[in-house]
Coordinates of C-alpha atoms in Angstrom, one line a residue:
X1 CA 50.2 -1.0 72.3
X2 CA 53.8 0.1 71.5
X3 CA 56.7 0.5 74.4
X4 CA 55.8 4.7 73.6
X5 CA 52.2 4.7 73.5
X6 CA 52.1 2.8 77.1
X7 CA 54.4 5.8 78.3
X8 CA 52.1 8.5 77.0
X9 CA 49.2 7.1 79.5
X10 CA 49.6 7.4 82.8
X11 CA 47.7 5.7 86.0
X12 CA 45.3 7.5 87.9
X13 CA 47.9 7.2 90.7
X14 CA 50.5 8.7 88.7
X15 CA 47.5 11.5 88.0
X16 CA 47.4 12.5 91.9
X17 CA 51.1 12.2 92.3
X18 CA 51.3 15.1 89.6
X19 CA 48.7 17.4 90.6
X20 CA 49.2 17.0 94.3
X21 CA 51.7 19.5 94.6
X22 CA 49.1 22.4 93.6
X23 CA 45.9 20.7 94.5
X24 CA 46.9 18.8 98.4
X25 CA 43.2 18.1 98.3
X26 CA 43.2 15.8 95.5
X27 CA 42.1 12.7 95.7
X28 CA 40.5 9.0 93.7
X29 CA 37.1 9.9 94.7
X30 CA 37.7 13.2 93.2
X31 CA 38.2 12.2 90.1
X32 CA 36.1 9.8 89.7
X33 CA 33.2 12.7 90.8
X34 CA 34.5 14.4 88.4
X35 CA 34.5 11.4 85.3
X36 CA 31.1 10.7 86.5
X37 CA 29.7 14.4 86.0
X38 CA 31.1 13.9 82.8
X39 CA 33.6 16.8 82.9
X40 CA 37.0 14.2 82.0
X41 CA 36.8 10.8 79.8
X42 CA 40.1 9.0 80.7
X43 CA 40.6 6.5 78.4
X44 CA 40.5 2.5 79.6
X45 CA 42.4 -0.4 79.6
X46 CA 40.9 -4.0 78.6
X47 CA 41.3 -4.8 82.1
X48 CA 39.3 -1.4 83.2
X49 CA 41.9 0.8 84.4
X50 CA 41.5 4.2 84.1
X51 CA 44.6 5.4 81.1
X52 CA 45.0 9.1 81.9
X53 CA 46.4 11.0 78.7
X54 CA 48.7 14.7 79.2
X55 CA 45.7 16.3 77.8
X56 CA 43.4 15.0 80.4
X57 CA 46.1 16.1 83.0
X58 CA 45.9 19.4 81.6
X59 CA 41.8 19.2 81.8
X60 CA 42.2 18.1 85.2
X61 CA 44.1 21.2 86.1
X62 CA 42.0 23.8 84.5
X63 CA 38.8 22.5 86.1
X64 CA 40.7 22.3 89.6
X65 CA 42.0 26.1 88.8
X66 CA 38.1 27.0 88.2
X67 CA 37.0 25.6 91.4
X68 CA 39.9 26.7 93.7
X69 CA 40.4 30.3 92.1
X70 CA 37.0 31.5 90.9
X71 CA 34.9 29.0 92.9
X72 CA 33.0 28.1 89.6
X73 CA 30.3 25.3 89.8
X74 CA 31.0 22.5 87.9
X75 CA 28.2 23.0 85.4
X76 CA 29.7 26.3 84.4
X77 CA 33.6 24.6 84.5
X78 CA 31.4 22.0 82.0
X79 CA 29.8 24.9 80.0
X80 CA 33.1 26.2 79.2
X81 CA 35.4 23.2 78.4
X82 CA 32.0 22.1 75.9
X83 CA 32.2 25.6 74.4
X84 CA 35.6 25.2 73.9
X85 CA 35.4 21.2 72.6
X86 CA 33.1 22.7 70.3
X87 CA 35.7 25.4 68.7
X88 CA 38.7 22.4 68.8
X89 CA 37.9 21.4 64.8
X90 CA 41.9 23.4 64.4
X91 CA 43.1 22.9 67.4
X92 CA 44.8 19.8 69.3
X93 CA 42.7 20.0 72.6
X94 CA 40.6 23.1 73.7
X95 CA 42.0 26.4 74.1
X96 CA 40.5 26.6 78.0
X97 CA 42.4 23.7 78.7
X98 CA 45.6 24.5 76.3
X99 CA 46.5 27.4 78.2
X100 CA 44.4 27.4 81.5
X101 CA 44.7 30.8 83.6
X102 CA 46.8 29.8 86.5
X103 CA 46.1 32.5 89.4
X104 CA 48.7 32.4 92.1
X105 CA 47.3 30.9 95.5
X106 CA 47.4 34.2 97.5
X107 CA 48.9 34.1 101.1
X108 CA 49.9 37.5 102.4
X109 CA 51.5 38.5 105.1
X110 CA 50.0 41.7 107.6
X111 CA 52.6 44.0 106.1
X112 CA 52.1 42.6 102.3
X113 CA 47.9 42.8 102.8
X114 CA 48.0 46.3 104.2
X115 CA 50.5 47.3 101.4
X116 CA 48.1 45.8 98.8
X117 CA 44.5 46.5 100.0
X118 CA 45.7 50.5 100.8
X119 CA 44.7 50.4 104.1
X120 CA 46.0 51.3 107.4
X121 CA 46.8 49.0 110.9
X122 CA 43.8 50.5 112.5
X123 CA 41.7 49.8 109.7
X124 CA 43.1 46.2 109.7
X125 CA 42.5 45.9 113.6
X126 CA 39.1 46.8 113.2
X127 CA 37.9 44.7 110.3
X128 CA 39.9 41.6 112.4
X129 CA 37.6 42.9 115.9
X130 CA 34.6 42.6 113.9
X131 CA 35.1 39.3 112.2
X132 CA 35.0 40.5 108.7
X133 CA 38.1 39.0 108.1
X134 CA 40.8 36.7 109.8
X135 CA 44.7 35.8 109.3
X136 CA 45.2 31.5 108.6
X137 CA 48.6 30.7 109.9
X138 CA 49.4 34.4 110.2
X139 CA 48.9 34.5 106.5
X140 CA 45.5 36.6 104.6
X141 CA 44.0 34.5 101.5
X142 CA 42.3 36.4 98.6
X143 CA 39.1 36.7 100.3
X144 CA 41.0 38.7 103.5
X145 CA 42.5 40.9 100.5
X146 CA 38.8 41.3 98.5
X147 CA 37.2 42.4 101.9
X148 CA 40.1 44.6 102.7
X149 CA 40.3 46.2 99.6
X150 CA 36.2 47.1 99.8
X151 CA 36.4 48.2 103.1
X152 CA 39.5 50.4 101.9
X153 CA 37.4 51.9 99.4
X154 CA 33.7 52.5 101.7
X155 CA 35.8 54.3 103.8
X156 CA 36.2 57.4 100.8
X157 CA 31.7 57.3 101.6
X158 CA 32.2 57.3 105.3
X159 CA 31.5 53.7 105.4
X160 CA 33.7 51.6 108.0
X161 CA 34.3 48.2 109.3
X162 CA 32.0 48.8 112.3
X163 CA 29.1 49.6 109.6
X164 CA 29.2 46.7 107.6
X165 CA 28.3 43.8 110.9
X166 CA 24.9 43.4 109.5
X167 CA 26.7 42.4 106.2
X168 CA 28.4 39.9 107.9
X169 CA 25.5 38.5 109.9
X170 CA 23.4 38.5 106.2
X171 CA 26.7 36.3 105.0
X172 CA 26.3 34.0 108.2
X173 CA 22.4 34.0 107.5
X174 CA 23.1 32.5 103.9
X175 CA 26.1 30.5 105.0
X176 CA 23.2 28.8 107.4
X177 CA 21.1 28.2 104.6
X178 CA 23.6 26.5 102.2
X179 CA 24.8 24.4 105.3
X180 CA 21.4 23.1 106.3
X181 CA 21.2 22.0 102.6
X182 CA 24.6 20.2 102.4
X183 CA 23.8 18.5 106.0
X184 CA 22.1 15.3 104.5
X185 CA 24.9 15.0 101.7
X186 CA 27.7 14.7 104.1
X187 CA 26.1 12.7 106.2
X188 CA 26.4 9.7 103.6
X189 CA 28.9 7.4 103.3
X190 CA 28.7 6.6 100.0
X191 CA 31.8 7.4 97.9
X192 CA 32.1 11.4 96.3
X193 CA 29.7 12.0 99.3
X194 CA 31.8 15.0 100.2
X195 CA 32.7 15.8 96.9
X196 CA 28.6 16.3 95.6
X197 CA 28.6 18.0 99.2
X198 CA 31.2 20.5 98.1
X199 CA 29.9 20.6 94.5
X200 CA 26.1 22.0 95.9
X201 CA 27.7 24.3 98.0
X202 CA 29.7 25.8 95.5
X203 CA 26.9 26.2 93.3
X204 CA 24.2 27.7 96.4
X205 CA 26.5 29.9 97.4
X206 CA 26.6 32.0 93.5
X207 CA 23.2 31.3 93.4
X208 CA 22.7 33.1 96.8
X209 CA 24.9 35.9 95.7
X210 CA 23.1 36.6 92.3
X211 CA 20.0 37.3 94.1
X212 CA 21.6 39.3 97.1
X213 CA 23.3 41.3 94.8
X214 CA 20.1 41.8 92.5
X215 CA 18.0 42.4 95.8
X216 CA 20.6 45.3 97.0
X217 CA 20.4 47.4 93.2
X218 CA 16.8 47.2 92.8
X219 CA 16.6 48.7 96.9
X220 CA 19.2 50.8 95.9
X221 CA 17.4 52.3 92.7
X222 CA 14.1 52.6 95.0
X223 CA 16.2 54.8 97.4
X224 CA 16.9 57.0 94.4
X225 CA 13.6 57.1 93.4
X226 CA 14.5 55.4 89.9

């Protein structure tokens, strides 16, 4: 292998030192998870180390921007990157991985979440008393803002934070569920443990929300009669 080709490859320690900075979570038994689901296919050296190419970087980030941002199961992050292998006959590496959709991590602060959810203090103040959503660090994630924003928008149908606590003990309810199912993975020690554990709950929790949100229309077209 030539002086420039060794360059172009880089360790899987050099792999975490890169990606750290936008994914603290990263870790060895992370990507190895991932190379055994079959989602990355680092190249290896005649000794068996794992030769990590900027392409595969770039892989890596996409499918760690799926999980974080849209909190996509793997099998869909793998649907997409094979749909897009499959359309790479003109192009150097997929297009899902060639320009991956980067969304800012959101961390807001009271002033920037009531600015951008259109709601007031007291609205604020009451979705906080309830529990429907919660400041980290004095700072509001993406969720605070989606539930904000909802809440925001009820209230134009009369519709409040104190209406919406048996929404939140449903979510608990289901949050239960997924957690009883995940119990057994992270109680072994054996190595992407937490990793498979994080994978199932990922995927339970859409699976949960498909059919809550398919249960809610078809009540909602019997209420109208239709």
């Amino acid at each position: 292998m030539s002086a420039q080709a060794a360059r172009s490859h880089m360790s899987i320690g050099d792999v975490i030192a890169l990606l750290r900075g936008e994914f603290p979570d990263i870790t060895v038994s992370k990507i190895r998870f991932l190379e055994g689901e079959g989602l990355i296919e680092p190249q290896r050296s005649p000794s068996g180390y794992r030769k990590f190419t900027h392409a595969d970087v770039e892989r890596l980030r996409y499918i760690l921007t799926e999980q974080r941002d849209r909190y996509l199961p793997l099998r869909v992050i793998k649907d997409h990157l094979e749909a897009a292998d499959r359309d790479d006959r003109l192009q150097t590496r997929p297009r899902a991985v060639q320009e991956p959709q980067r969304t800012q991590e959101v961390r807001l602060s009271r002033e920037e979440l009531l600015e951008a959810a259109g709601i007031d203090e007291e609205t604020l103040a009451e979705l906080e008393d309830f529990g429907l959503l919660a400041a980290v660090a004095r700072r509001y994630d993406a969720d605070a803002l989606a539930v904000a924003r909802s809440v925001g928008r009820l209230a134009a149908f009369g519709m409040h934070a104190r209406h919406l606590r048996a929404v939140r003990a449903a979510a608990e309810r289901e949050v239960a569920l997924v957690e009883q199912a995940v119990a057994p993975l992270l109680r072994r020690r054996a190595p992407g443990a937490i990793d498979r554990a994080d994978e199932a709950a990922r995927e339970m929790s859409g699976l949960l929300l498909d059919i809550h949100a398919a249960l809610v229309r078809a009540q909602v077209r019997g209420v109208l009669g239709r």
